[in-house]
PDB file of C-alpha atoms and ligand atoms in Angstrom:
ATOM      1  CA  MET A   1    -125.076  36.791-119.882  1.00 46.00           C
ATOM      2  CA  ASN A   2    -123.952  36.094-123.982  1.00 49.00           C
ATOM      3  CA  LYS A   3    -123.935  32.080-123.349  1.00 55.00           C
ATOM      4  CA  PRO A   4    -123.484  30.516-126.888  1.00 54.00           C
ATOM      5  CA  LEU A   5    -127.083  29.082-127.580  1.00 69.00           C
ATOM      6  CA  THR A   6    -127.063  24.946-127.749  1.00 90.00           C
ATOM      7  CA  GLY A   7    -129.855  22.815-129.308  1.00 94.00           C
ATOM      8  CA  ASN A   8    -131.944  20.812-126.749  1.00 95.00           C
ATOM      9  CA  LEU A   9    -131.651  17.279-126.841  1.00 97.00           C
ATOM     10  CA  ALA A  10    -134.914  15.302-126.261  1.00 98.00           C
ATOM     11  CA  ILE A  11    -135.607  11.219-126.219  1.00 98.00           C
ATOM     12  CA  VAL A  12    -138.852   9.225-127.483  1.00 98.00           C
ATOM     13  CA  SER A  13    -138.839   5.250-126.557  1.00 97.00           C
ATOM     14  CA  GLY A  14    -141.689   2.595-127.060  1.00 95.00           C
ATOM     15  CA  PRO A  15    -142.371  -1.055-127.664  1.00 91.00           C
ATOM     16  CA  SER A  16    -141.832  -2.116-130.993  1.00 84.00           C
ATOM     17  CA  GLY A  17    -145.074  -1.573-132.966  1.00 85.00           C
ATOM     18  CA  VAL A  18    -146.384   1.309-130.804  1.00 88.00           C
ATOM     19  CA  GLY A  19    -145.977   3.844-134.443  1.00 89.00           C
ATOM     20  CA  LYS A  20    -143.040   5.513-133.148  1.00 92.00           C
ATOM     21  CA  SER A  21    -141.610   5.944-136.355  1.00 90.00           C
ATOM     22  CA  THR A  22    -145.060   7.219-137.982  1.00 93.00           C
ATOM     23  CA  VAL A  23    -145.479   9.468-135.220  1.00 96.00           C
ATOM     24  CA  ILE A  24    -141.741  10.658-135.588  1.00 96.00           C
ATOM     25  CA  ALA A  25    -142.100  11.169-139.161  1.00 94.00           C
ATOM     26  CA  GLU A  26    -145.137  13.454-138.525  1.00 97.00           C
ATOM     27  CA  VAL A  27    -143.207  15.504-135.956  1.00 98.00           C
ATOM     28  CA  LEU A  28    -140.406  16.047-138.260  1.00 97.00           C
ATOM     29  CA  ARG A  29    -142.560  17.114-140.992  1.00 97.00           C
ATOM     30  CA  ARG A  30    -144.499  19.824-138.809  1.00 97.00           C
ATOM     31  CA  ARG A  31    -140.834  20.751-137.230  1.00 97.00           C
ATOM     32  CA  PRO A  32    -138.666  20.281-139.946  1.00 96.00           C
ATOM     33  CA  ASP A  33    -135.870  21.961-138.326  1.00 96.00           C
ATOM     34  CA  LEU A  34    -135.480  19.303-135.581  1.00 97.00           C
ATOM     35  CA  TYR A  35    -132.770  16.669-136.428  1.00 96.00           C
ATOM     36  CA  PHE A  36    -133.464  13.521-136.085  1.00 95.00           C
ATOM     37  CA  SER A  37    -130.285  10.922-135.025  1.00 95.00           C
ATOM     38  CA  VAL A  38    -129.941   8.109-137.543  1.00 96.00           C
ATOM     39  CA  SER A  39    -128.612   5.434-135.090  1.00 97.00           C
ATOM     40  CA  PHE A  40    -125.919   2.938-136.016  1.00 98.00           C
ATOM     41  CA  THR A  41    -127.439  -0.798-135.513  1.00 98.00           C
ATOM     42  CA  THR A  42    -126.082  -4.502-136.608  1.00 98.00           C
ATOM     43  CA  ARG A  43    -129.945  -5.552-137.311  1.00 96.00           C
ATOM     44  CA  ALA A  44    -130.241  -6.224-141.266  1.00 96.00           C
ATOM     45  CA  PRO A  45    -132.511  -3.681-143.367  1.00 96.00           C
ATOM     46  CA  ARG A  46    -135.950  -4.110-143.336  1.00 91.00           C
ATOM     47  CA  GLU A  47    -137.702  -4.121-146.859  1.00 89.00           C
ATOM     48  CA  GLY A  48    -138.006  -0.389-147.859  1.00 92.00           C
ATOM     49  CA  GLU A  49    -135.064   0.622-145.245  1.00 93.00           C
ATOM     50  CA  VAL A  50    -132.479   2.700-146.792  1.00 95.00           C
ATOM     51  CA  ASN A  51    -128.771   2.784-145.335  1.00 97.00           C
ATOM     52  CA  GLY A  52    -128.162   6.450-143.872  1.00 95.00           C
ATOM     53  CA  VAL A  53    -131.693   7.276-143.440  1.00 91.00           C
ATOM     54  CA  ASN A  54    -133.603   4.689-141.395  1.00 91.00           C
ATOM     55  CA  TYR A  55    -130.192   3.714-139.697  1.00 95.00           C
ATOM     56  CA  HIS A  56    -126.378   3.421-140.561  1.00 97.00           C
ATOM     57  CA  PHE A  57    -126.626  -0.174-141.277  1.00 98.00           C
ATOM     58  CA  VAL A  58    -123.100  -1.780-140.064  1.00 98.00           C
ATOM     59  CA  ASP A  59    -121.927  -5.282-139.352  1.00 98.00           C
ATOM     60  CA  VAL A  60    -120.284  -6.616-135.514  1.00 98.00           C
ATOM     61  CA  PRO A  61    -116.768  -6.004-135.896  1.00 98.00           C
ATOM     62  CA  GLU A  62    -117.740  -2.440-137.233  1.00 98.00           C
ATOM     63  CA  PHE A  63    -120.208  -1.621-134.165  1.00 98.00           C
ATOM     64  CA  GLU A  64    -117.805  -3.147-131.869  1.00 98.00           C
ATOM     65  CA  ARG A  65    -114.825  -0.954-132.806  1.00 98.00           C
ATOM     66  CA  MET A  66    -117.086   1.769-132.312  1.00 98.00           C
ATOM     67  CA  ILE A  67    -118.127   0.881-128.475  1.00 98.00           C
ATOM     68  CA  ALA A  68    -114.098   0.300-128.419  1.00 98.00           C
ATOM     69  CA  GLU A  69    -113.045   3.726-129.564  1.00 98.00           C
ATOM     70  CA  GLY A  70    -115.718   5.664-127.661  1.00 97.00           C
ATOM     71  CA  GLU A  71    -117.490   6.316-130.613  1.00 98.00           C
ATOM     72  CA  LEU A  72    -121.046   5.881-129.299  1.00 98.00           C
ATOM     73  CA  LEU A  73    -123.187   8.296-126.750  1.00 97.00           C
ATOM     74  CA  GLU A  74    -124.989   4.880-125.715  1.00 98.00           C
ATOM     75  CA  TYR A  75    -125.662   1.631-127.132  1.00 98.00           C
ATOM     76  CA  ALA A  76    -127.495  -1.668-126.110  1.00 97.00           C
ATOM     77  CA  ASN A  77    -128.678  -4.901-127.490  1.00 95.00           C
ATOM     78  CA  TYR A  78    -132.057  -5.155-128.440  1.00 91.00           C
ATOM     79  CA  SER A  79    -133.326  -8.594-129.679  1.00 83.00           C
ATOM     80  CA  GLY A  80    -129.971  -9.780-130.404  1.00 91.00           C
ATOM     81  CA  ASN A  81    -128.833  -6.631-132.441  1.00 96.00           C
ATOM     82  CA  TYR A  82    -126.650  -3.523-131.370  1.00 98.00           C
ATOM     83  CA  TYR A  83    -127.816  -0.425-131.456  1.00 98.00           C
ATOM     84  CA  GLY A  84    -126.036   2.933-131.049  1.00 98.00           C
ATOM     85  CA  THR A  85    -126.458   6.758-131.076  1.00 98.00           C
ATOM     86  CA  SER A  86    -123.092   8.627-132.723  1.00 97.00           C
ATOM     87  CA  ALA A  87    -121.869  11.176-130.011  1.00 97.00           C
ATOM     88  CA  LYS A  88    -120.269  13.237-132.878  1.00 96.00           C
ATOM     89  CA  LEU A  89    -123.070  13.371-134.919  1.00 95.00           C
ATOM     90  CA  ILE A  90    -125.736  14.901-132.454  1.00 96.00           C
ATOM     91  CA  ASP A  91    -123.103  16.946-130.490  1.00 96.00           C
ATOM     92  CA  GLU A  92    -122.230  18.539-133.991  1.00 96.00           C
ATOM     93  CA  LYS A  93    -125.907  19.526-134.095  1.00 96.00           C
ATOM     94  CA  LEU A  94    -126.628  20.283-131.039  1.00 96.00           C
ATOM     95  CA  GLU A  95    -123.663  23.175-130.878  1.00 95.00           C
ATOM     96  CA  GLN A  96    -124.917  24.555-134.051  1.00 95.00           C
ATOM     97  CA  GLY A  97    -128.148  25.408-131.858  1.00 93.00           C
ATOM     98  CA  ILE A  98    -130.009  22.421-133.725  1.00 95.00           C
ATOM     99  CA  ASP A  99    -132.885  20.715-131.216  1.00 96.00           C
ATOM    100  CA  VAL A 100    -132.052  16.781-131.812  1.00 97.00           C
ATOM    101  CA  LEU A 101    -134.562  13.924-131.033  1.00 97.00           C
ATOM    102  CA  LEU A 102    -133.515  10.464-130.438  1.00 97.00           C
ATOM    103  CA  ASP A 103    -135.754   7.033-130.677  1.00 96.00           C
ATOM    104  CA  ILE A 104    -134.128   4.853-128.436  1.00 97.00           C
ATOM    105  CA  GLU A 105    -135.146   1.963-126.127  1.00 95.00           C
ATOM    106  CA  VAL A 106    -134.903   1.890-122.584  1.00 96.00           C
ATOM    107  CA  VAL A 107    -131.625   0.984-121.788  1.00 96.00           C
ATOM    108  CA  GLY A 108    -130.177   3.715-123.936  1.00 97.00           C
ATOM    109  CA  SER A 109    -132.497   6.512-122.246  1.00 98.00           C
ATOM    110  CA  LYS A 110    -131.090   5.914-118.922  1.00 97.00           C
ATOM    111  CA  ILE A 111    -127.303   5.835-120.458  1.00 98.00           C
ATOM    112  CA  VAL A 112    -128.050   9.211-122.143  1.00 98.00           C
ATOM    113  CA  HIS A 113    -130.174  10.530-119.065  1.00 97.00           C
ATOM    114  CA  ASP A 114    -127.322   9.307-116.417  1.00 97.00           C
ATOM    115  CA  LYS A 115    -124.650  11.391-118.710  1.00 96.00           C
ATOM    116  CA  ARG A 116    -127.093  14.388-119.775  1.00 96.00           C
ATOM    117  CA  PRO A 117    -129.808  14.515-116.778  1.00 95.00           C
ATOM    118  CA  ASP A 118    -131.554  17.633-118.711  1.00 94.00           C
ATOM    119  CA  THR A 119    -132.640  15.633-121.302  1.00 96.00           C
ATOM    120  CA  PRO A 120    -136.515  15.248-121.311  1.00 97.00           C
ATOM    121  CA  LEU A 121    -137.630  11.396-121.498  1.00 98.00           C
ATOM    122  CA  ILE A 122    -140.874  10.837-123.822  1.00 98.00           C
ATOM    123  CA  PHE A 123    -142.339   7.407-123.648  1.00 98.00           C
ATOM    124  CA  ILE A 124    -144.950   6.205-126.326  1.00 97.00           C
ATOM    125  CA  ILE A 125    -147.549   3.737-125.133  1.00 95.00           C
ATOM    126  CA  PRO A 126    -150.104   1.633-127.289  1.00 92.00           C
ATOM    127  CA  PRO A 127    -153.737   2.171-126.054  1.00 90.00           C
ATOM    128  CA  SER A 128    -153.707  -1.593-125.119  1.00 90.00           C
ATOM    129  CA  PHE A 129    -151.393  -4.421-124.941  1.00 88.00           C
ATOM    130  CA  GLU A 130    -153.819  -6.218-127.759  1.00 90.00           C
ATOM    131  CA  VAL A 131    -153.253  -3.227-130.105  1.00 89.00           C
ATOM    132  CA  LEU A 132    -149.607  -3.646-129.774  1.00 90.00           C
ATOM    133  CA  SER A 133    -149.457  -7.569-130.243  1.00 90.00           C
ATOM    134  CA  GLN A 134    -152.208  -6.591-133.301  1.00 90.00           C
ATOM    135  CA  ARG A 135    -149.894  -4.041-134.773  1.00 88.00           C
ATOM    136  CA  LEU A 136    -146.674  -5.988-134.655  1.00 87.00           C
ATOM    137  CA  TYR A 137    -148.454  -9.042-136.827  1.00 90.00           C
ATOM    138  CA  GLY A 138    -150.312  -6.893-138.834  1.00 88.00           C
ATOM    139  CA  ARG A 139    -146.798  -5.117-140.227  1.00 81.00           C
ATOM    140  CA  GLY A 140    -145.950  -8.321-141.800  1.00 80.00           C
ATOM    141  CA  THR A 141    -142.185  -7.537-141.497  1.00 80.00           C
ATOM    142  CA  ASP A 142    -141.097  -9.718-138.635  1.00 82.00           C
ATOM    143  CA  SER A 143    -141.097 -13.807-138.072  1.00 87.00           C
ATOM    144  CA  GLU A 144    -143.272 -15.083-135.316  1.00 90.00           C
ATOM    145  CA  GLU A 145    -140.386 -15.809-133.431  1.00 90.00           C
ATOM    146  CA  VAL A 146    -139.197 -12.033-133.667  1.00 87.00           C
ATOM    147  CA  ILE A 147    -142.664 -10.733-132.976  1.00 89.00           C
ATOM    148  CA  GLN A 148    -142.860 -12.891-129.648  1.00 90.00           C
ATOM    149  CA  LYS A 149    -139.346 -11.715-128.782  1.00 88.00           C
ATOM    150  CA  ARG A 150    -140.502  -8.036-129.131  1.00 86.00           C
ATOM    151  CA  LEU A 151    -143.691  -8.388-127.054  1.00 91.00           C
ATOM    152  CA  ASP A 152    -141.509  -9.877-124.296  1.00 91.00           C
ATOM    153  CA  ARG A 153    -139.423  -6.833-124.662  1.00 89.00           C
ATOM    154  CA  ALA A 154    -142.388  -4.625-124.770  1.00 91.00           C
ATOM    155  CA  ARG A 155    -143.654  -6.131-121.562  1.00 92.00           C
ATOM    156  CA  GLU A 156    -140.109  -5.658-119.590  1.00 92.00           C
ATOM    157  CA  GLU A 157    -139.798  -2.118-121.541  1.00 93.00           C
ATOM    158  CA  LEU A 158    -143.456  -0.968-119.659  1.00 93.00           C
ATOM    159  CA  LYS A 159    -142.055  -1.276-116.433  1.00 95.00           C
ATOM    160  CA  GLU A 160    -139.397   1.356-117.178  1.00 96.00           C
ATOM    161  CA  VAL A 161    -142.427   4.244-117.815  1.00 96.00           C
ATOM    162  CA  PRO A 162    -142.242   5.535-114.438  1.00 97.00           C
ATOM    163  CA  ARG A 163    -138.539   6.816-115.027  1.00 97.00           C
ATOM    164  CA  TYR A 164    -139.897   8.907-117.731  1.00 98.00           C
ATOM    165  CA  ASP A 165    -140.891  12.644-117.690  1.00 97.00           C
ATOM    166  CA  TYR A 166    -144.046  12.411-119.958  1.00 98.00           C
ATOM    167  CA  LEU A 167    -146.073   9.497-121.087  1.00 97.00           C
ATOM    168  CA  VAL A 168    -147.792   9.791-124.830  1.00 97.00           C
ATOM    169  CA  VAL A 169    -150.872   7.445-125.705  1.00 95.00           C
ATOM    170  CA  ASN A 170    -150.721   6.494-129.548  1.00 95.00           C
ATOM    171  CA  ASP A 171    -154.605   6.118-129.849  1.00 93.00           C
ATOM    172  CA  ARG A 172    -154.278   8.639-132.715  1.00 94.00           C
ATOM    173  CA  VAL A 173    -151.295   9.802-134.354  1.00 96.00           C
ATOM    174  CA  GLU A 174    -152.361  13.297-134.455  1.00 97.00           C
ATOM    175  CA  ASN A 175    -152.882  13.374-130.488  1.00 97.00           C
ATOM    176  CA  ALA A 176    -149.813  12.085-130.073  1.00 97.00           C
ATOM    177  CA  VAL A 177    -147.556  14.297-132.632  1.00 98.00           C
ATOM    178  CA  ASP A 178    -149.644  17.229-131.026  1.00 98.00           C
ATOM    179  CA  GLU A 179    -148.347  15.930-127.458  1.00 98.00           C
ATOM    180  CA  ILE A 180    -144.911  15.685-128.668  1.00 98.00           C
ATOM    181  CA  LEU A 181    -144.644  19.042-130.191  1.00 98.00           C
ATOM    182  CA  SER A 182    -145.915  20.562-126.939  1.00 98.00           C
ATOM    183  CA  ILE A 183    -143.565  18.704-124.916  1.00 98.00           C
ATOM    184  CA  LEU A 184    -140.628  19.853-126.963  1.00 97.00           C
ATOM    185  CA  ARG A 185    -142.045  23.339-127.256  1.00 96.00           C
ATOM    186  CA  ALA A 186    -142.293  23.845-123.276  1.00 96.00           C
ATOM    187  CA  GLU A 187    -139.050  22.251-122.954  1.00 95.00           C
ATOM    188  CA  GLY A 188    -137.467  25.080-124.877  1.00 93.00           C
ATOM    189  CA  CYS A 189    -139.152  27.217-122.573  1.00 93.00           C
ATOM    190  CA  ARG A 190    -137.537  26.123-119.799  1.00 93.00           C
ATOM    191  CA  THR A 191    -135.809  29.092-117.662  1.00 92.00           C
ATOM    192  CA  LYS A 192    -132.164  27.587-117.614  1.00 88.00           C
ATOM    193  CA  LYS A 193    -132.492  27.322-121.593  1.00 88.00           C
ATOM    194  CA  ARG A 194    -133.211  30.932-121.817  1.00 89.00           C
ATOM    195  CA  ILE A 195    -131.566  32.455-118.988  1.00 88.00           C
ATOM    196  CA  HIS A 196    -129.238  34.179-121.379  1.00 86.00           C
ATOM    197  CA  LEU A 197    -131.618  36.334-122.714  1.00 90.00           C
ATOM    198  CA  VAL A 198    -132.018  38.129-119.501  1.00 90.00           C
ATOM    199  CA  GLU A 199    -129.717  40.849-118.167  1.00 83.00           C
ATOM    200  CA  ILE A 200    -129.516  40.240-114.050  1.00 80.00           C
ATOM    201  CA  GLU A 201    -127.529  42.967-112.353  1.00 82.00           C
ATOM    202  CA  GLU A 202    -125.145  41.686-109.670  1.00 78.00           C
ATOM    203  CA  GLU A 203    -126.309  42.818-106.146  1.00 75.00           C
TER     204      GLU A 203
HETATM  205  P1  5GP B 301    -136.639  -1.425-134.706  1.00 84.05           P
HETATM  206  O1  5GP B 301    -135.384  -2.605-135.090  1.00 84.05           O
HETATM  207  O2  5GP B 301    -137.888  -1.764-134.381  1.00 84.05           O
HETATM  208  O3  5GP B 301    -136.110  -0.113-135.603  1.00 84.05           O
HETATM  209  O4  5GP B 301    -135.883  -0.973-133.428  1.00 84.05           O
HETATM  210  C1  5GP B 301    -135.944  -1.532-132.595  1.00 84.05           C
HETATM  211  C2  5GP B 301    -135.556  -0.872-130.994  1.00 84.05           C
HETATM  212  O5  5GP B 301    -134.160   0.030-130.858  1.00 84.05           O
HETATM  213  C3  5GP B 301    -136.811   0.476-130.863  1.00 84.05           C
HETATM  214  O6  5GP B 301    -137.243   0.219-129.652  1.00 84.05           O
HETATM  215  C4  5GP B 301    -135.595   1.924-131.352  1.00 84.05           C
HETATM  216  O7  5GP B 301    -135.998   2.621-130.417  1.00 84.05           O
HETATM  217  C5  5GP B 301    -134.533   1.097-130.731  1.00 84.05           C
HETATM  218  N1  5GP B 301    -133.278   1.962-131.054  1.00 84.05           N
HETATM  219  C6  5GP B 301    -132.726   2.449-132.517  1.00 84.05           C
HETATM  220  N2  5GP B 301    -131.865   3.348-132.522  1.00 84.05           N
HETATM  221  C7  5GP B 301    -131.389   3.141-131.042  1.00 84.05           C
HETATM  222  C8  5GP B 301    -130.375   3.699-130.535  1.00 84.05           C
HETATM  223  O8  5GP B 301    -129.267   4.349-131.327  1.00 84.05           O
HETATM  224  N3  5GP B 301    -129.717   3.009-129.406  1.00 84.05           N
HETATM  225  C9  5GP B 301    -130.419   2.534-128.539  1.00 84.05           C
HETATM  226  N4  5GP B 301    -130.452   1.856-127.145  1.00 84.05           N
HETATM  227  N5  5GP B 301    -131.478   2.158-128.925  1.00 84.05           N
HETATM  228  C10 5GP B 301    -132.335   2.316-130.373  1.00 84.05           C
END
């Protein structure tokens, strides 16, 4: 019964521009014990992004070395760049009993879910496609071509929504944050996560 405690893994996905970073930053502020997995990417840093904080920024040969050496739990190509999650970095946290949150796109979420089917999948959607488009243009960080690619990708990603366990509408950041915190809390109460607390006598 005294099984060692491990942390819980959860995945958040959502189209580019849905406000995921803002929502996740607030989730982390309210759950400072939660570990946010910093991904590896070959995308160039945006203004203000810090290596090791927002992403580990690496070049293509280094990313391909990580793939070849099996260092990634999952990876995907998104808008022409690689993005991936280090298996070692998150497993270290989970083994210490720390809950881990991944912000990854739909291909990566499927890979993780196939490998670890207990992982809850949360999808954040914008109130409408128009709002998403306005947010991407309003951000002013990407070129027209990049924005169009991201909107096309968003249309594709929305088709994956039925595969997700939870759907959160980011109409207001506080609502989306509250919902995600509730989901994480409920997931942590699952019997299989707490069965070690119960002494069941053998019949
Ligand atoms: P952005 O370039 O806007 O930071 O991220 C683009 C997309 O890549 C987002 O949908 C984000 O969720 C996804 N992403 C970030 N890190 C990872 C990762 O490690 N693996 C996968 N599969 N997707 C990721």
